Amino acid sequence: ELKGLDGFGYSTLKNELQVGGVYVRVFNKLGLEKGGLRDIANPCLFAKQLASFIARCINGSHDLPEGWIALSVTEVEDDGLQLSTVSITDKRFIMVISALRLLVRADG
């Protein structure tokens, strides 16, 4: 009966960046004041997923100074999805940095 809903999704979120199953832009827009953290089941895991994504983006960048040492990346579970990286000059990279900043603010 519910098989028709398998591929259901909101068209406006179709191309949105997700980390750990969380839409990063939506999380940032909600912020801490509007309860953005309330729906994150495991904030610590989400922070690790954000940090891993950031490290992979930096390591994949060709815009770093010569002699740059690659960052160690710990593989973190991400609902079975391995996220592709984006350029460090891409606005989505900045959104991920902002999400991590929000989490750090929430913790302390």
mmCIF file with all atom_site columns, C-alpha atoms in Angstrom:
data_model
loop_
_atom_site.group_PDB
_atom_site.id
_atom_site.type_symbol
_atom_site.label_atom_id
_atom_site.label_alt_id
_atom_site.label_comp_id
_atom_site.label_asym_id
_atom_site.label_entity_id
_atom_site.label_seq_id
_atom_site.pdbx_PDB_ins_code
_atom_site.Cartn_x
_atom_site.Cartn_y
_atom_site.Cartn_z
_atom_site.occupancy
_atom_site.B_iso_or_equiv
_atom_site.pdbx_formal_charge
_atom_site.auth_seq_id
_atom_site.auth_comp_id
_atom_site.auth_asym_id
_atom_site.auth_atom_id
_atom_site.pdbx_PDB_model_num
ATOM 1   C CA . GLU A 1 1   ? 0.000  0.000  0.000  1.00 0.00 ? 1   GLU A CA 1
ATOM 2   C CA . LEU A 1 2   ? 2.816  2.444  0.801  1.00 0.00 ? 2   LEU A CA 1
ATOM 3   C CA . LYS A 1 3   ? 5.155  1.297  -1.984 1.00 0.00 ? 3   LYS A CA 1
ATOM 4   C CA . GLY A 1 4   ? 4.235  4.358  -4.034 1.00 0.00 ? 4   GLY A CA 1
ATOM 5   C CA . LEU A 1 5   ? 5.878  6.558  -1.377 1.00 0.00 ? 5   LEU A CA 1
ATOM 6   C CA . ASP A 1 6   ? 9.330  4.952  -1.664 1.00 0.00 ? 6   ASP A CA 1
ATOM 7   C CA . GLY A 1 7   ? 10.735 7.743  -3.819 1.00 0.00 ? 7   GLY A CA 1
ATOM 8   C CA . PHE A 1 8   ? 8.808  10.554 -2.161 1.00 0.00 ? 8   PHE A CA 1
ATOM 9   C CA . GLY A 1 9   ? 10.711 13.769 -1.577 1.00 0.00 ? 9   GLY A CA 1
ATOM 10  C CA . TYR A 1 10  ? 10.176 17.493 -1.653 1.00 0.00 ? 10  TYR A CA 1
ATOM 11  C CA . SER A 1 11  ? 11.228 18.910 -5.011 1.00 0.00 ? 11  SER A CA 1
ATOM 12  C CA . THR A 1 12  ? 12.591 22.063 -3.344 1.00 0.00 ? 12  THR A CA 1
ATOM 13  C CA . LEU A 1 13  ? 15.023 19.910 -1.315 1.00 0.00 ? 13  LEU A CA 1
ATOM 14  C CA . LYS A 1 14  ? 16.066 17.706 -4.246 1.00 0.00 ? 14  LYS A CA 1
ATOM 15  C CA . ASN A 1 15  ? 19.484 19.331 -4.775 1.00 0.00 ? 15  ASN A CA 1
ATOM 16  C CA . GLU A 1 16  ? 20.120 20.365 -1.181 1.00 0.00 ? 16  GLU A CA 1
ATOM 17  C CA . LEU A 1 17  ? 23.339 19.274 0.531  1.00 0.00 ? 17  LEU A CA 1
ATOM 18  C CA . GLN A 1 18  ? 22.724 16.712 3.257  1.00 0.00 ? 18  GLN A CA 1
ATOM 19  C CA . VAL A 1 19  ? 25.217 15.648 5.894  1.00 0.00 ? 19  VAL A CA 1
ATOM 20  C CA . GLY A 1 20  ? 24.117 12.869 8.216  1.00 0.00 ? 20  GLY A CA 1
ATOM 21  C CA . GLY A 1 21  ? 20.614 13.040 6.802  1.00 0.00 ? 21  GLY A CA 1
ATOM 22  C CA . VAL A 1 22  ? 20.340 16.718 7.793  1.00 0.00 ? 22  VAL A CA 1
ATOM 23  C CA . TYR A 1 23  ? 19.694 19.407 5.199  1.00 0.00 ? 23  TYR A CA 1
ATOM 24  C CA . VAL A 1 24  ? 22.538 21.794 6.032  1.00 0.00 ? 24  VAL A CA 1
ATOM 25  C CA . ARG A 1 25  ? 20.962 24.983 4.664  1.00 0.00 ? 25  ARG A CA 1
ATOM 26  C CA . VAL A 1 26  ? 17.714 24.310 6.540  1.00 0.00 ? 26  VAL A CA 1
ATOM 27  C CA . PHE A 1 27  ? 19.622 23.542 9.762  1.00 0.00 ? 27  PHE A CA 1
ATOM 28  C CA . ASN A 1 28  ? 21.553 26.806 9.459  1.00 0.00 ? 28  ASN A CA 1
ATOM 29  C CA . LYS A 1 29  ? 18.401 28.794 8.687  1.00 0.00 ? 29  LYS A CA 1
ATOM 30  C CA . LEU A 1 30  ? 16.574 27.410 11.721 1.00 0.00 ? 30  LEU A CA 1
ATOM 31  C CA . GLY A 1 31  ? 19.572 28.027 13.935 1.00 0.00 ? 31  GLY A CA 1
ATOM 32  C CA . LEU A 1 32  ? 19.614 27.287 17.622 1.00 0.00 ? 32  LEU A CA 1
ATOM 33  C CA . GLU A 1 33  ? 16.971 29.847 18.530 1.00 0.00 ? 33  GLU A CA 1
ATOM 34  C CA . LYS A 1 34  ? 14.298 28.187 16.362 1.00 0.00 ? 34  LYS A CA 1
ATOM 35  C CA . GLY A 1 35  ? 15.094 24.655 17.492 1.00 0.00 ? 35  GLY A CA 1
ATOM 36  C CA . GLY A 1 36  ? 17.384 23.485 14.696 1.00 0.00 ? 36  GLY A CA 1
ATOM 37  C CA . LEU A 1 37  ? 19.199 21.197 17.121 1.00 0.00 ? 37  LEU A CA 1
ATOM 38  C CA . ARG A 1 38  ? 16.016 19.656 18.517 1.00 0.00 ? 38  ARG A CA 1
ATOM 39  C CA . ASP A 1 39  ? 15.587 17.312 15.539 1.00 0.00 ? 39  ASP A CA 1
ATOM 40  C CA . ILE A 1 40  ? 19.211 16.110 15.478 1.00 0.00 ? 40  ILE A CA 1
ATOM 41  C CA . ALA A 1 41  ? 19.146 12.658 17.081 1.00 0.00 ? 41  ALA A CA 1
ATOM 42  C CA . ASN A 1 42  ? 22.900 12.560 17.770 1.00 0.00 ? 42  ASN A CA 1
ATOM 43  C CA . PRO A 1 43  ? 24.551 16.023 17.704 1.00 0.00 ? 43  PRO A CA 1
ATOM 44  C CA . CYS A 1 44  ? 27.990 14.530 18.423 1.00 0.00 ? 44  CYS A CA 1
ATOM 45  C CA . LEU A 1 45  ? 27.767 12.216 15.402 1.00 0.00 ? 45  LEU A CA 1
ATOM 46  C CA . PHE A 1 46  ? 26.457 15.085 13.267 1.00 0.00 ? 46  PHE A CA 1
ATOM 47  C CA . ALA A 1 47  ? 29.472 17.194 14.282 1.00 0.00 ? 47  ALA A CA 1
ATOM 48  C CA . LYS A 1 48  ? 31.834 14.339 13.329 1.00 0.00 ? 48  LYS A CA 1
ATOM 49  C CA . GLN A 1 49  ? 30.086 13.979 9.972  1.00 0.00 ? 49  GLN A CA 1
ATOM 50  C CA . LEU A 1 50  ? 30.440 17.714 9.318  1.00 0.00 ? 50  LEU A CA 1
ATOM 51  C CA . ALA A 1 51  ? 34.138 17.661 10.288 1.00 0.00 ? 51  ALA A CA 1
ATOM 52  C CA . SER A 1 52  ? 34.766 14.649 8.058  1.00 0.00 ? 52  SER A CA 1
ATOM 53  C CA . PHE A 1 53  ? 33.050 16.363 5.126  1.00 0.00 ? 53  PHE A CA 1
ATOM 54  C CA . ILE A 1 54  ? 35.111 19.524 5.679  1.00 0.00 ? 54  ILE A CA 1
ATOM 55  C CA . ALA A 1 55  ? 38.385 17.550 5.826  1.00 0.00 ? 55  ALA A CA 1
ATOM 56  C CA . ARG A 1 56  ? 37.561 15.623 2.630  1.00 0.00 ? 56  ARG A CA 1
ATOM 57  C CA . CYS A 1 57  ? 36.733 18.887 0.822  1.00 0.00 ? 57  CYS A CA 1
ATOM 58  C CA . ILE A 1 58  ? 40.003 20.468 1.935  1.00 0.00 ? 58  ILE A CA 1
ATOM 59  C CA . ASN A 1 59  ? 42.013 17.381 1.000  1.00 0.00 ? 59  ASN A CA 1
ATOM 60  C CA . GLY A 1 60  ? 40.401 17.337 -2.439 1.00 0.00 ? 60  GLY A CA 1
ATOM 61  C CA . SER A 1 61  ? 41.116 21.000 -3.079 1.00 0.00 ? 61  SER A CA 1
ATOM 62  C CA . HIS A 1 62  ? 43.664 22.108 -5.643 1.00 0.00 ? 62  HIS A CA 1
ATOM 63  C CA . ASP A 1 63  ? 43.684 25.641 -4.221 1.00 0.00 ? 63  ASP A CA 1
ATOM 64  C CA . LEU A 1 64  ? 45.902 24.925 -1.218 1.00 0.00 ? 64  LEU A CA 1
ATOM 65  C CA . PRO A 1 65  ? 49.461 26.166 -0.819 1.00 0.00 ? 65  PRO A CA 1
ATOM 66  C CA . GLU A 1 66  ? 52.317 23.904 -1.909 1.00 0.00 ? 66  GLU A CA 1
ATOM 67  C CA . GLY A 1 67  ? 53.448 21.625 0.892  1.00 0.00 ? 67  GLY A CA 1
ATOM 68  C CA . TRP A 1 68  ? 49.989 21.426 2.458  1.00 0.00 ? 68  TRP A CA 1
ATOM 69  C CA . ILE A 1 69  ? 49.683 18.278 4.544  1.00 0.00 ? 69  ILE A CA 1
ATOM 70  C CA . ALA A 1 70  ? 46.491 16.310 4.013  1.00 0.00 ? 70  ALA A CA 1
ATOM 71  C CA . LEU A 1 71  ? 44.100 16.208 6.948  1.00 0.00 ? 71  LEU A CA 1
ATOM 72  C CA . SER A 1 72  ? 43.396 12.873 8.567  1.00 0.00 ? 72  SER A CA 1
ATOM 73  C CA . VAL A 1 73  ? 39.852 11.799 7.779  1.00 0.00 ? 73  VAL A CA 1
ATOM 74  C CA . THR A 1 74  ? 38.064 9.327  9.986  1.00 0.00 ? 74  THR A CA 1
ATOM 75  C CA . GLU A 1 75  ? 35.284 7.533  8.186  1.00 0.00 ? 75  GLU A CA 1
ATOM 76  C CA . VAL A 1 76  ? 32.035 8.304  9.967  1.00 0.00 ? 76  VAL A CA 1
ATOM 77  C CA . GLU A 1 77  ? 28.762 6.497  9.380  1.00 0.00 ? 77  GLU A CA 1
ATOM 78  C CA . ASP A 1 78  ? 26.408 8.571  7.303  1.00 0.00 ? 78  ASP A CA 1
ATOM 79  C CA . ASP A 1 79  ? 23.243 6.527  6.782  1.00 0.00 ? 79  ASP A CA 1
ATOM 80  C CA . GLY A 1 80  ? 25.104 4.493  4.163  1.00 0.00 ? 80  GLY A CA 1
ATOM 81  C CA . LEU A 1 81  ? 25.744 7.553  2.006  1.00 0.00 ? 81  LEU A CA 1
ATOM 82  C CA . GLN A 1 82  ? 29.250 8.675  1.136  1.00 0.00 ? 82  GLN A CA 1
ATOM 83  C CA . LEU A 1 83  ? 28.949 12.350 0.392  1.00 0.00 ? 83  LEU A CA 1
ATOM 84  C CA . SER A 1 84  ? 30.789 13.786 -2.552 1.00 0.00 ? 84  SER A CA 1
ATOM 85  C CA . THR A 1 85  ? 32.943 16.776 -1.873 1.00 0.00 ? 85  THR A CA 1
ATOM 86  C CA . VAL A 1 86  ? 32.548 20.346 -3.029 1.00 0.00 ? 86  VAL A CA 1
ATOM 87  C CA . SER A 1 87  ? 35.146 23.016 -3.733 1.00 0.00 ? 87  SER A CA 1
ATOM 88  C CA . ILE A 1 88  ? 36.301 25.005 -0.720 1.00 0.00 ? 88  ILE A CA 1
ATOM 89  C CA . THR A 1 89  ? 35.179 28.116 -2.608 1.00 0.00 ? 89  THR A CA 1
ATOM 90  C CA . ASP A 1 90  ? 31.647 26.700 -3.045 1.00 0.00 ? 90  ASP A CA 1
ATOM 91  C CA . LYS A 1 91  ? 28.908 28.262 -0.908 1.00 0.00 ? 91  LYS A CA 1
ATOM 92  C CA . ARG A 1 92  ? 27.899 24.776 0.285  1.00 0.00 ? 92  ARG A CA 1
ATOM 93  C CA . PHE A 1 93  ? 31.332 24.351 1.900  1.00 0.00 ? 93  PHE A CA 1
ATOM 94  C CA . ILE A 1 94  ? 30.764 27.583 3.809  1.00 0.00 ? 94  ILE A CA 1
ATOM 95  C CA . MET A 1 95  ? 27.295 26.329 4.857  1.00 0.00 ? 95  MET A CA 1
ATOM 96  C CA . VAL A 1 96  ? 28.886 23.195 6.363  1.00 0.00 ? 96  VAL A CA 1
ATOM 97  C CA . ILE A 1 97  ? 31.415 25.334 8.267  1.00 0.00 ? 97  ILE A CA 1
ATOM 98  C CA . SER A 1 98  ? 28.515 27.466 9.547  1.00 0.00 ? 98  SER A CA 1
ATOM 99  C CA . ALA A 1 99  ? 26.604 24.372 10.700 1.00 0.00 ? 99  ALA A CA 1
ATOM 100 C CA . LEU A 1 100 ? 29.641 23.153 12.640 1.00 0.00 ? 100 LEU A CA 1
ATOM 101 C CA . ARG A 1 101 ? 29.997 26.612 14.193 1.00 0.00 ? 101 ARG A CA 1
ATOM 102 C CA . LEU A 1 102 ? 26.346 26.454 15.329 1.00 0.00 ? 102 LEU A CA 1
ATOM 103 C CA . LEU A 1 103 ? 26.945 23.087 16.961 1.00 0.00 ? 103 LEU A CA 1
ATOM 104 C CA . VAL A 1 104 ? 30.008 24.373 18.796 1.00 0.00 ? 104 VAL A CA 1
ATOM 105 C CA . ARG A 1 105 ? 28.012 27.368 20.033 1.00 0.00 ? 105 ARG A CA 1
ATOM 106 C CA . ALA A 1 106 ? 25.261 25.065 21.266 1.00 0.00 ? 106 ALA A CA 1
ATOM 107 C CA . ASP A 1 107 ? 27.708 22.998 23.279 1.00 0.00 ? 107 ASP A CA 1
ATOM 108 C CA . GLY A 1 108 ? 29.443 25.716 24.971 1.00 0.00 ? 108 GLY A CA 1
#
